[in-house]
Coordinates of C-alpha atoms in Angstrom, one line a residue:
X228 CA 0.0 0.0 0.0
X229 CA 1.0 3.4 -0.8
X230 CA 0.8 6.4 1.8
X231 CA -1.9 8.9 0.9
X232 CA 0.0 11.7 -1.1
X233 CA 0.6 15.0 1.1
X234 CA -1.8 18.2 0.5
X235 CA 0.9 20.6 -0.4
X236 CA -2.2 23.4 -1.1
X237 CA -5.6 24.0 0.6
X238 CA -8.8 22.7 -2.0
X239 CA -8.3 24.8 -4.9
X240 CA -11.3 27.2 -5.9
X241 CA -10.8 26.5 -9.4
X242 CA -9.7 23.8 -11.7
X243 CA -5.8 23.7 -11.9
X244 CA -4.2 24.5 -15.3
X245 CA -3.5 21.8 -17.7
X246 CA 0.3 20.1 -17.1
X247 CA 1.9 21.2 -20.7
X248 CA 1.1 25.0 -20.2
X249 CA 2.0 28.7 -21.5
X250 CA 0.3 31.6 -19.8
X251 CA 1.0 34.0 -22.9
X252 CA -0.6 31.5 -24.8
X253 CA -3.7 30.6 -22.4
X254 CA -4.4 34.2 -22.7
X255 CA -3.8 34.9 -26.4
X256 CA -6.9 31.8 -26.6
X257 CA -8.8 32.9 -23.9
X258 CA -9.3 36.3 -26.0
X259 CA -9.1 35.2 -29.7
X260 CA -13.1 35.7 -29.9
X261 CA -12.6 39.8 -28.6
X262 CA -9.8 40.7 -32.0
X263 CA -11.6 44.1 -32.2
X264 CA -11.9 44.8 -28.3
X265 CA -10.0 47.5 -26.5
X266 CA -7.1 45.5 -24.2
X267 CA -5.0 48.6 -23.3
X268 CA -5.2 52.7 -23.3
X269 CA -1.7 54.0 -22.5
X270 CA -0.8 57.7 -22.5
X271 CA -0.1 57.9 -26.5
X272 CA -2.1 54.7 -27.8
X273 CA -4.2 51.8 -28.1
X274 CA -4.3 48.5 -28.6
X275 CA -7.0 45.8 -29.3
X276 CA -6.8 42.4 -28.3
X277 CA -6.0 41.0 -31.6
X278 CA -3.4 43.5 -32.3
X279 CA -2.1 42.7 -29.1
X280 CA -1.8 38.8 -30.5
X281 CA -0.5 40.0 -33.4
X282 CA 2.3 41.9 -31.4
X283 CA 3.0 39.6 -28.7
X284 CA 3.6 36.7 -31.2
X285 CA 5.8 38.9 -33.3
X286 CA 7.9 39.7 -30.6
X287 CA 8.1 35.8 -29.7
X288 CA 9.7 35.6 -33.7
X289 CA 11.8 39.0 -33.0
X290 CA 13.4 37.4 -29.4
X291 CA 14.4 34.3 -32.0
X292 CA 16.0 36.8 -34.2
X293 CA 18.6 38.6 -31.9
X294 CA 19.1 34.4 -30.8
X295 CA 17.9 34.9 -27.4
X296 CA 16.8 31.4 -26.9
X297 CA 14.5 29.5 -24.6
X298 CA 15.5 30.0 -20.6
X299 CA 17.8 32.9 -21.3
X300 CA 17.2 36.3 -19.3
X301 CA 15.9 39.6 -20.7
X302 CA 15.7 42.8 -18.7
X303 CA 12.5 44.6 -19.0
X304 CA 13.2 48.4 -17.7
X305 CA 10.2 50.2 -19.4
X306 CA 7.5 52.6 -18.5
X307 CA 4.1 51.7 -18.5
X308 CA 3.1 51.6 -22.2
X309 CA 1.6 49.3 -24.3
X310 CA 5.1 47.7 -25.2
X311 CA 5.6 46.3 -21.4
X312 CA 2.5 43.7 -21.8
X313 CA 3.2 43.2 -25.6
X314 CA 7.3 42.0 -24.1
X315 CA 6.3 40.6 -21.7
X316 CA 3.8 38.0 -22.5
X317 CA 5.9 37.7 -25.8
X318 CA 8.9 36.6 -23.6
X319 CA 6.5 33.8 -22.0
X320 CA 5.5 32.6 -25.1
X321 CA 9.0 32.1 -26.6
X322 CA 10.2 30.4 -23.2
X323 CA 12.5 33.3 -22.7
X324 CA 12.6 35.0 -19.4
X325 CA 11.3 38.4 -18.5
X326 CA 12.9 40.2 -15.6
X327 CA 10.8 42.9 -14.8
X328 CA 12.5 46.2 -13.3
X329 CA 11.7 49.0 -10.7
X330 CA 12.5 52.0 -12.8
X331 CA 13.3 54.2 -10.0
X332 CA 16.8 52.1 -9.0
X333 CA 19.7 53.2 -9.2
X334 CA 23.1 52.2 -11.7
X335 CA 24.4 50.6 -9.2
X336 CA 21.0 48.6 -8.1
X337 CA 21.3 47.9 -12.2
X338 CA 24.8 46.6 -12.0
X339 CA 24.3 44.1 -9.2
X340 CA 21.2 42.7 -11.4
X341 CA 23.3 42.1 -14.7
X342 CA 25.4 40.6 -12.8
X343 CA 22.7 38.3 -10.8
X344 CA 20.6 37.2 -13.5
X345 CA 23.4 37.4 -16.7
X346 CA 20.3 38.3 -19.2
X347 CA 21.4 38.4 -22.7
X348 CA 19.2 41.5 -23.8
X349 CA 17.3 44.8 -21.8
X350 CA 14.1 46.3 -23.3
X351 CA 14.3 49.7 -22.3
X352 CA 12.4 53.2 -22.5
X353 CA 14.2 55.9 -24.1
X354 CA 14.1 57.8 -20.4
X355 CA 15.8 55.4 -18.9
X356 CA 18.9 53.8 -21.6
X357 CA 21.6 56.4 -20.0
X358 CA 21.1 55.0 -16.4
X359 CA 21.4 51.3 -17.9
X360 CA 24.0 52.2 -20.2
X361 CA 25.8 53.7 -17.1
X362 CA 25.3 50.6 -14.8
X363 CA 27.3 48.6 -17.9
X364 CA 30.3 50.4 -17.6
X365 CA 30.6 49.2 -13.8
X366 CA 28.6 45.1 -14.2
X367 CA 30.8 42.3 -14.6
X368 CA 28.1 41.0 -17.5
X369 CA 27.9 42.5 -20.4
X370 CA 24.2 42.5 -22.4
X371 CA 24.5 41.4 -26.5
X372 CA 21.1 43.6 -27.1
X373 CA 19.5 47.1 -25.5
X374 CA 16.6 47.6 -27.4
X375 CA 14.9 51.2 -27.3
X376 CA 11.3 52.3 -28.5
X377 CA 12.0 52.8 -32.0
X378 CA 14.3 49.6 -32.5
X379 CA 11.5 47.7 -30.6
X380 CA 8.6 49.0 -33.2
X381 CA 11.3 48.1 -36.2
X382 CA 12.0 44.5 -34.7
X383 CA 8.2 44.4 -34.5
X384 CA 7.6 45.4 -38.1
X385 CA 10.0 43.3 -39.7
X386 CA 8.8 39.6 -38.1
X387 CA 5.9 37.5 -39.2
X388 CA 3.9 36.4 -35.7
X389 CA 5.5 33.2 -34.4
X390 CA 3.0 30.3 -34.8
X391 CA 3.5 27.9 -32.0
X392 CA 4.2 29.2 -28.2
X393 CA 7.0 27.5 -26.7
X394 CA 5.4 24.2 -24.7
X395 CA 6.3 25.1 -21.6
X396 CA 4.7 23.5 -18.6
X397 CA 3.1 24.4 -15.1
X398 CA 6.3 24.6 -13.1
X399 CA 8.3 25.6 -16.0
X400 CA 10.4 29.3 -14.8
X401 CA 8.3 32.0 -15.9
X402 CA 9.7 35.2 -14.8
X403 CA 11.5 37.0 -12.1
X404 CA 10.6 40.4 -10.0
X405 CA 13.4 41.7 -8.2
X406 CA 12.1 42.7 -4.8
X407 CA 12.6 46.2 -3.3
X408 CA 16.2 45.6 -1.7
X409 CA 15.4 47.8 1.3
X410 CA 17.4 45.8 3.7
X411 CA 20.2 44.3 1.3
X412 CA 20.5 43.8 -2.6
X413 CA 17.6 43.4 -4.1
X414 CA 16.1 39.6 -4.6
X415 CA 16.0 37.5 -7.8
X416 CA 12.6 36.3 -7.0
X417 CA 11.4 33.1 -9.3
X418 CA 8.0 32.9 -10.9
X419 CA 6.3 30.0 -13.2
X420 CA 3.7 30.1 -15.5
X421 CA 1.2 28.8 -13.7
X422 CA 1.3 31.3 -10.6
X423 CA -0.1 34.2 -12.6
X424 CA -3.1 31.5 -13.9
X425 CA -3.8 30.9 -10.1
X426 CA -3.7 34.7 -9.0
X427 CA -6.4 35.6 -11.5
X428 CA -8.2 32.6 -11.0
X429 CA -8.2 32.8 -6.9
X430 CA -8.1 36.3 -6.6
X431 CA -8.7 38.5 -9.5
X432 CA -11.8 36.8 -10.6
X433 CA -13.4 35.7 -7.4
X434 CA -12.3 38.4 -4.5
X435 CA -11.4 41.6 -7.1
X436 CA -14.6 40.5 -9.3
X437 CA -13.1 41.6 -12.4
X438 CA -15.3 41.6 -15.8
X439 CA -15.1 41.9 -19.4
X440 CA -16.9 45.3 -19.2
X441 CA -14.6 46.3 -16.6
X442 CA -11.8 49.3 -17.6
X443 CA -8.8 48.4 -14.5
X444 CA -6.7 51.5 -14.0
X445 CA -3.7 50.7 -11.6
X446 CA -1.4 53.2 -10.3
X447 CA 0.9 50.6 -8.7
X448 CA 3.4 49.9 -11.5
X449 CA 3.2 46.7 -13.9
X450 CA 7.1 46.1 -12.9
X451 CA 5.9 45.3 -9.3
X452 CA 4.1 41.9 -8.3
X453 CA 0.8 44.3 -7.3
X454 CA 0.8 46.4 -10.3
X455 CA 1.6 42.8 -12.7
X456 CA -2.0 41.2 -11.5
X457 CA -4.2 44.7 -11.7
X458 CA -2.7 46.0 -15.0
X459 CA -2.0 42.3 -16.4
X460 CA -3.1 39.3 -15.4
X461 CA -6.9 40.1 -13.7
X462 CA -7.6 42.1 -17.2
X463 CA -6.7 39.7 -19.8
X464 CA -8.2 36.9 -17.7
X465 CA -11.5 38.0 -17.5
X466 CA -11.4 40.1 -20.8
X467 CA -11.1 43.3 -19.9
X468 CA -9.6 46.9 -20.7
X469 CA -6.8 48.7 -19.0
X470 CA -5.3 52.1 -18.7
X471 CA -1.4 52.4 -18.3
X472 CA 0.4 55.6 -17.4
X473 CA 3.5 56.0 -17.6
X474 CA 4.6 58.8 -15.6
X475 CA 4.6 58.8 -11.7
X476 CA 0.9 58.2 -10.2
X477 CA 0.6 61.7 -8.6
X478 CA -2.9 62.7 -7.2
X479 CA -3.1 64.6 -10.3
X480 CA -2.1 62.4 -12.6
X481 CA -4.4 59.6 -10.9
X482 CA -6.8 61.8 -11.4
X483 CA -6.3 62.7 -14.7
X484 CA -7.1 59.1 -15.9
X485 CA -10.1 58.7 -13.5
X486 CA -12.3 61.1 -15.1
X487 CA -11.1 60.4 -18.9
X488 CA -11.4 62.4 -21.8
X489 CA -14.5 62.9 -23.8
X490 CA -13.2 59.8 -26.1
X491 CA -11.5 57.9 -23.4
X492 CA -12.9 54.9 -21.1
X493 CA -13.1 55.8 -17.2
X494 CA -12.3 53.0 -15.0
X495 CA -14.3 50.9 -13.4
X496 CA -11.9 49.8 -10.9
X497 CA -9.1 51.7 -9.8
X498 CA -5.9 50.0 -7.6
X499 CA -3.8 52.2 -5.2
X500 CA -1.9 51.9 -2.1
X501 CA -2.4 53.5 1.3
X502 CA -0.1 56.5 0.5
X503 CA -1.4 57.6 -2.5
X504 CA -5.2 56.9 -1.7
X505 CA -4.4 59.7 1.7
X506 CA -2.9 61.8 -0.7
X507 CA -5.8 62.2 -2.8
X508 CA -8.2 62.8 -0.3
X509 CA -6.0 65.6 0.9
X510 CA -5.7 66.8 -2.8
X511 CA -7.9 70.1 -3.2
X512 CA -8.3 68.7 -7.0
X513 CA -10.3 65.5 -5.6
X514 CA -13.2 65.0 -8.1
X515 CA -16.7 64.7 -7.6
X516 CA -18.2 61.0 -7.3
X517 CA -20.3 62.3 -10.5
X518 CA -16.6 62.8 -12.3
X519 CA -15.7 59.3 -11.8
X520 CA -16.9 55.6 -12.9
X521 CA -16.0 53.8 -10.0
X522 CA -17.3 50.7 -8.6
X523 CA -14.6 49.1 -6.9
X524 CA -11.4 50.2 -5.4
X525 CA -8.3 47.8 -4.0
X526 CA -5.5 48.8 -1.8
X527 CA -2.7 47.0 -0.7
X528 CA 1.1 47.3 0.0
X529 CA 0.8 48.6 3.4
X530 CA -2.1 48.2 5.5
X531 CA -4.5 50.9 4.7
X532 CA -5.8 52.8 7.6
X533 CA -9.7 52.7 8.3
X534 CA -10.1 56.4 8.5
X535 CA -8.8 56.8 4.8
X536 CA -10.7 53.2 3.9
X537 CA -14.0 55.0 5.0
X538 CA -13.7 58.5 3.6
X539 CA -12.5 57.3 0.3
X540 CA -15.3 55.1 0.4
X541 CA -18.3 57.7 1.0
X542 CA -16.5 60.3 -1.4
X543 CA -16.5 58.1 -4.5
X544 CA -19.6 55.8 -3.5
X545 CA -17.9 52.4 -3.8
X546 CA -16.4 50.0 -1.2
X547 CA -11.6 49.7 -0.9
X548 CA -11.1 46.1 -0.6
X549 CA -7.7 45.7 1.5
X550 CA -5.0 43.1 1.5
X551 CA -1.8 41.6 1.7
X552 CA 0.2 39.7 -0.9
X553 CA 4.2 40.1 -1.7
X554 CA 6.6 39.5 -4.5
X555 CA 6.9 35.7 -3.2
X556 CA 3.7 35.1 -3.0
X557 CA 2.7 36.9 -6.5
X558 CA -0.1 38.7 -5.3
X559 CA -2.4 39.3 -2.4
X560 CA -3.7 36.1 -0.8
X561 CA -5.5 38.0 2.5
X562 CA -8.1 40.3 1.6
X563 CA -12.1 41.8 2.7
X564 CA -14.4 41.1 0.0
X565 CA -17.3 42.8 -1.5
X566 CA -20.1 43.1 1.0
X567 CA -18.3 42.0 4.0
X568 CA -15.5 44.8 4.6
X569 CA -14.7 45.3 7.7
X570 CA -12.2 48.7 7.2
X571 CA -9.1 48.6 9.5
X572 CA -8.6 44.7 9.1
X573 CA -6.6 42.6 6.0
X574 CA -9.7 40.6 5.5
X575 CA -9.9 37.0 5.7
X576 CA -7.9 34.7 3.5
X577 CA -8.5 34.3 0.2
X578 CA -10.1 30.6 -0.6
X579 CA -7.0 28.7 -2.3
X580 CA -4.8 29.7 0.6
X581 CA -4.1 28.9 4.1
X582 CA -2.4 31.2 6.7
X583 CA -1.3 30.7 10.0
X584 CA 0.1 33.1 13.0
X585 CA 2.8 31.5 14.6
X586 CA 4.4 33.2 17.8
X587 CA 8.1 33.5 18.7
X588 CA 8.7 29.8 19.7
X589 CA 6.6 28.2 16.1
X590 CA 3.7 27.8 17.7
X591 CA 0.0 28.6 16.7
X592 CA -0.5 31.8 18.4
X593 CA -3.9 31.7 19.6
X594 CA -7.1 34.7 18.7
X595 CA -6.1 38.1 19.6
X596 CA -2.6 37.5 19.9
X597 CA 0.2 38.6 17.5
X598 CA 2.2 36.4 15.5
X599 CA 4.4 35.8 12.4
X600 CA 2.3 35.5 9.3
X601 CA 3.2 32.3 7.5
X602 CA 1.0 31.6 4.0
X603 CA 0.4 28.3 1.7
X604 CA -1.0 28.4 -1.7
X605 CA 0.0 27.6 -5.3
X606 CA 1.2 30.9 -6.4
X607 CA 4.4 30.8 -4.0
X608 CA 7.6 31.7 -5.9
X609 CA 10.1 28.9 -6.5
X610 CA 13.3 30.4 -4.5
X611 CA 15.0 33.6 -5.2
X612 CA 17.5 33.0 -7.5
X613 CA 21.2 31.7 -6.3
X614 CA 20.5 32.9 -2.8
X615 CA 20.2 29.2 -1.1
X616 CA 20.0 30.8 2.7
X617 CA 17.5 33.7 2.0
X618 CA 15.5 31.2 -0.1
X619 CA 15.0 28.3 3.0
X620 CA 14.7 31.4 5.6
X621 CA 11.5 31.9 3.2
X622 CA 10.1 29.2 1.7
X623 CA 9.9 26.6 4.5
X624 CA 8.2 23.6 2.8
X625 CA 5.1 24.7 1.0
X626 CA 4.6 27.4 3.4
X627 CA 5.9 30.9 2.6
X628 CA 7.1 33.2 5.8
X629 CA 5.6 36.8 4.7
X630 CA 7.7 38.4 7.7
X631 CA 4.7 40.5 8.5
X632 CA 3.2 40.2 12.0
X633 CA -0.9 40.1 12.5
X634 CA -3.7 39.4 14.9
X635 CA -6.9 37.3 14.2
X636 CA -10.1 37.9 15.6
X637 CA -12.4 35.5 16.9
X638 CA -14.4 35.8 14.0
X639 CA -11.4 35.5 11.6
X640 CA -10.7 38.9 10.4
X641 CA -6.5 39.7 10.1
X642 CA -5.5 42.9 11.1
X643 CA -2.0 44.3 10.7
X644 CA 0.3 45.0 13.2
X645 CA 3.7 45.5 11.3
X646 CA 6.7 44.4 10.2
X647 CA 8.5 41.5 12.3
X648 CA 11.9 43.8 12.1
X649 CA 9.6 47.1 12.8
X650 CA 7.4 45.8 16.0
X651 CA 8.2 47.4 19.9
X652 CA 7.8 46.0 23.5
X653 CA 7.2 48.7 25.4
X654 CA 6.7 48.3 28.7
X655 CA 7.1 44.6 28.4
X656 CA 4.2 44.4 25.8
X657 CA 4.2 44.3 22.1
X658 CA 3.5 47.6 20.1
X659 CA 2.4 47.7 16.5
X660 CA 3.7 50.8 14.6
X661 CA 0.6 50.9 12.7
X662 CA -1.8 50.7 15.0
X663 CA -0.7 54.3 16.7
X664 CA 0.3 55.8 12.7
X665 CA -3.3 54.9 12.0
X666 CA -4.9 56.8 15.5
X667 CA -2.7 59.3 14.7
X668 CA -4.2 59.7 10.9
X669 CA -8.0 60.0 12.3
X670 CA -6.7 63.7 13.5
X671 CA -8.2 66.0 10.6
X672 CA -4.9 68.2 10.7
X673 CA -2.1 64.8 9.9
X674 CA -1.9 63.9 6.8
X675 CA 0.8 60.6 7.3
X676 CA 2.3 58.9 10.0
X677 CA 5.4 56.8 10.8
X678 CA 6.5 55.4 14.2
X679 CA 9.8 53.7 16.0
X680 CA 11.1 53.2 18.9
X681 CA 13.5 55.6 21.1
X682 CA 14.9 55.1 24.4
X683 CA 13.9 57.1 26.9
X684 CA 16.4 59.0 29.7
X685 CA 16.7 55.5 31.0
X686 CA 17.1 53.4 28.5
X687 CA 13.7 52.2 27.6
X688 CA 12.1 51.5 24.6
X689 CA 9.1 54.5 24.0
X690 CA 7.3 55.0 20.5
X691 CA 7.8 57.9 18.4
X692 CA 6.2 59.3 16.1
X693 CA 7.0 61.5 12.7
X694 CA 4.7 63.4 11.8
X695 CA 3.4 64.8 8.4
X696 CA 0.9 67.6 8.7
X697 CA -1.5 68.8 6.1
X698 CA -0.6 72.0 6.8
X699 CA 2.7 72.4 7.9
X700 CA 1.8 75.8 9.9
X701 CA -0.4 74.0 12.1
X702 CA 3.1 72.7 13.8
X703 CA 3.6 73.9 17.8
X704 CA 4.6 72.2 20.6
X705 CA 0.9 73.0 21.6
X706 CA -0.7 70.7 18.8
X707 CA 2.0 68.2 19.8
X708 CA 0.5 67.9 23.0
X709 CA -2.8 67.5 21.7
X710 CA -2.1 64.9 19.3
X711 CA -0.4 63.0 22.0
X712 CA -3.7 63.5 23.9
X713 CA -5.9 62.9 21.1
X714 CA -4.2 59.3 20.7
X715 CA -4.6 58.9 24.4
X716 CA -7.9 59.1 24.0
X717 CA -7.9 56.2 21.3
X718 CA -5.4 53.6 22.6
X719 CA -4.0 52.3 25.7
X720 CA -1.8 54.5 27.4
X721 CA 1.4 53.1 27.2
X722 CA 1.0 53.2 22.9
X723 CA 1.1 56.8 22.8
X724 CA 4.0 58.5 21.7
X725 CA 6.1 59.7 23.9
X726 CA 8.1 61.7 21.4
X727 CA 6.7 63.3 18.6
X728 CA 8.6 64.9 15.6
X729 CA 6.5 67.2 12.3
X730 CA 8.4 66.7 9.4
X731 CA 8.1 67.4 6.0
X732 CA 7.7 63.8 4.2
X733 CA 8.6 60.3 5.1
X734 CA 11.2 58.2 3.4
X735 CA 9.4 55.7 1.3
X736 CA 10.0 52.8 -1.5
X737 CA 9.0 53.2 -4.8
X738 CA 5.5 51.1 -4.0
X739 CA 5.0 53.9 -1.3
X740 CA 5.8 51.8 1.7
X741 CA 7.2 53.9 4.6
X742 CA 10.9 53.0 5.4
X743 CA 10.9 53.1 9.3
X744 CA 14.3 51.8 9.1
X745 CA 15.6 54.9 7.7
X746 CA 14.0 57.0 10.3
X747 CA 15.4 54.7 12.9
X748 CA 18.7 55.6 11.1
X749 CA 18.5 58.9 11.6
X750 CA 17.5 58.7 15.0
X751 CA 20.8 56.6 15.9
X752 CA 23.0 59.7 14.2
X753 CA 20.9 62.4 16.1
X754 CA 21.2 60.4 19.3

């Protein structure tokens, strides 16, 4: 007799993909029937479905041209424009690798990654060439192709459409996303094709809702796990349009594609994090509800705060759904859903995956009680690439440490309460930063928040807070005393913060997640 075989994933919510499998194709058949539909709107163009076949298959042909072969690396360091889908999914198809790119690092960051992931070629906006160019002179590897705009449209022009997709299969290598690098050089992180089929099938369908007549406008960045599923995956899955923008997702600029033009398609569903949705209800250009389409909005990246959740909410008319996911895990996998948000909680997990809060010791930590966040589900990445001891720290059998610490509630809700490396004991008990940024936020004057930990005269751990007003004039060491009070009022006493400091903006990634470690840096040279 044979054992049973082990249940590496919870029940699946949908039908798993077939064994021999390529997403770029998958999606390329999913949409043959919509040739003459609108798949994307970026800043200069547009592009129907079938000429977005037409496109990505011709790249397919084109990587076979400059003999990048099957495996090999490609860097893709582009804006958002219509050519970042049409690469991408041509790089699937052909069995090549895509490495997607933050735009906003720096030669150095770019260096390191030739180096990492040797890719033979970079696809690269015009904008950004001299910074790539520059990180060559210092990389140990050396690319054979950087391919700008106009070489990319001639490459385009002068291949017939490839006529088979590679047959690649479920747990073939995909892609990579290189994650943020905030504390160390940035992380090869490994992708197949079949984790983006199970993010739209287990999330973007089911929990985000997405629909052919849906227009998805995401400000998070396709180069980013987050901004790869809204602007990507969820679309294209269900059949659906999408606005790109290329430039950097001010309030403005948000708003800008919100409202359309008189020709252009507002969205239906709009996909932000935290930061930017406080910013735009700060914004005195915030449109009306009757300026905007909306019927959904999603938020993730940082826990968003339930006073911004709830005035974001009655302004446009339609419900945020919060939630967590990550680079490793592809997208989010902990999330409310329609008609059961509760605002100031992560939701409950999303069917297909199973988390578990495990304290300081491995054990299940019990209801109430913070713990590490640990989640399983098919869309985990593979490892991150040639990084052995970061990659077993992470991926501990099927199950995926997020390094994010939470609290469940009786009733299974999640709420956040900060990264592992960020949390405090103070006074013996544990203190999530978030929890006293997000009292702070509920004052009408504070605009963000960010909070550590400083010792005291005698060398004991207090909170403190940085503090971004709306209007910096409002700072005195009178309204510092009444915020203090003000988050007395909200939270137990030992919470509030002892120290307070107004300052001008908060250091931040490029997804917008505050960096407490640099403020705790420059608390240590202050002090």
């Amino acid at each position: 007799h044979y054992p049973a075989p082990v249940r590496m994933f919870p029940a699946m919510a949908a039908n798993p993909p077939p064994a021999q499998f390529n997403f770029a194709r998958h999606l390329l058949e999913v949409n043959a029937a919509r040739a003459s539909k609108l798949a994307y709107r970026d800043d200069e163009r547009d592009l129907t479905y079938g000429a977005l076949d037409q496109r990505v298959r011709r790249f397919a042909a084109a990587l076979g041209a400059l003999d990048i072969r099957r495996e090999e690396r490609v860097l893709l360091l582009m804006h958002d424009t219509i050519d970042w889908p049409v690469a991408f999914l041509g790089c699937l198809y052909s069995g090549v690798i895509p490495v997607a790119l933050n735009t906003l690092l720096t030669a150095d960051d770019y260096a390191y990654v030739l180096a990492h992931s040797r890719a033979q070629a970079a696809f690269v906006s015009s904008t950004l060439a001299p910074v790539l160019k520059q990180a060559m002179n210092g990389a140990s590897h050396e690319l054979k192709h950087i391919v700008e705009p106009a070489e990319f449209a001639a490459l385009l022009s002068q291949q017939p459409p490839a006529k088979a997709a590679e047959p690649t299969s479920c747990d073939d290598i995909g892609f990579w996303l290189y994650s943020s690098g905030s504390t160390g050089k940035p992380k090869g992180t490994v992708h197949t094709h079949a984790n983006l089929y199970w993010t739209a099938e287990l999330y973007g369908k089911p929990i985000m809702g997405v629909r052919e007549d849906d227009v998805v406008f995401s400000a998070a960045k396709l180069f980013f796990a987050y901004g790869l599923g809204n602007a990507l995956t969820f679309p294209l899955s269900a059949g659906a349009s999408a606005v790109l923008m290329a430039e950097r997702p001010t309030p403005q600029a948000v708003f800008k594609r919100l409202t359309g033009g008189s020709n252009e398609p507002r969205p239906t569903i709009f996909c932000g994090v935290p930061t930017l949705y406080a910013a735009m209800l700060a914004s005195p250009d915030l449109p009306a509800r009757s300026q905007v389409s909306l019927r959904l909005a999603i938020s993730a990246g940082e826990a968003l705060p339930k006073d911004i959740a709830e005035r974001f909410s009655a302004h446009f008319g339609c419900e945020v759904l919060d939630g967590i996911g990550s680079t490793e895990m592809l997208h989010i996998f902990l999330s409310n859903r329609a008609g059961q948000v509760r605002y100031g909680t992560t939701g409950k997990p999303v069917p297909g995956y199973e988390i578990e809060l495990r304290d300081e010791h491995g054990n299940l930590a019990g209801d109430d009680a913070i713990g590490d966040l640990y989640v399983k589900g098919p869309s985990a990445a593979l490892m991150y690439w040639a990084s052995r001891e970061k990659s077993c720290a992470t991926f501990v059998g099927a199950w995926t440490k997020s390094g994010d610490k939470y609290v469940r509630s009786r009733d299974g809700y999640f709420t956040y309460a900060g990264r592992g490396d960020d949390m405090l004991r103070v006074s013996g008990q544990y203190v999530s930063p978030f929890e006293v940024e997000a009292a702070l936020m509920e004052h009408p004057a504070v605009l963000e928040a960010a909070v550590i930990g400083k010792a005291d005269a005698d060398g004991l751990t207090k909170t403190k807070a940085f503090v971004v007003l709306k209007d910096a004039r409002t700072a005195s060491a009178a309204f510092e005393d009444e915020l203090k009070a003000f988050v007395k009022g909200k939270l137990a006493l030992h919470k509030y913060p002892r120290f307070l400091e107004f300052v001008a903006e908060l250091p931040k990634t490029a997804t917008g997640k505050i960096q407490r470690f640099r403020l705790r840096e420059k608390e240590a040279a202050v002090g």
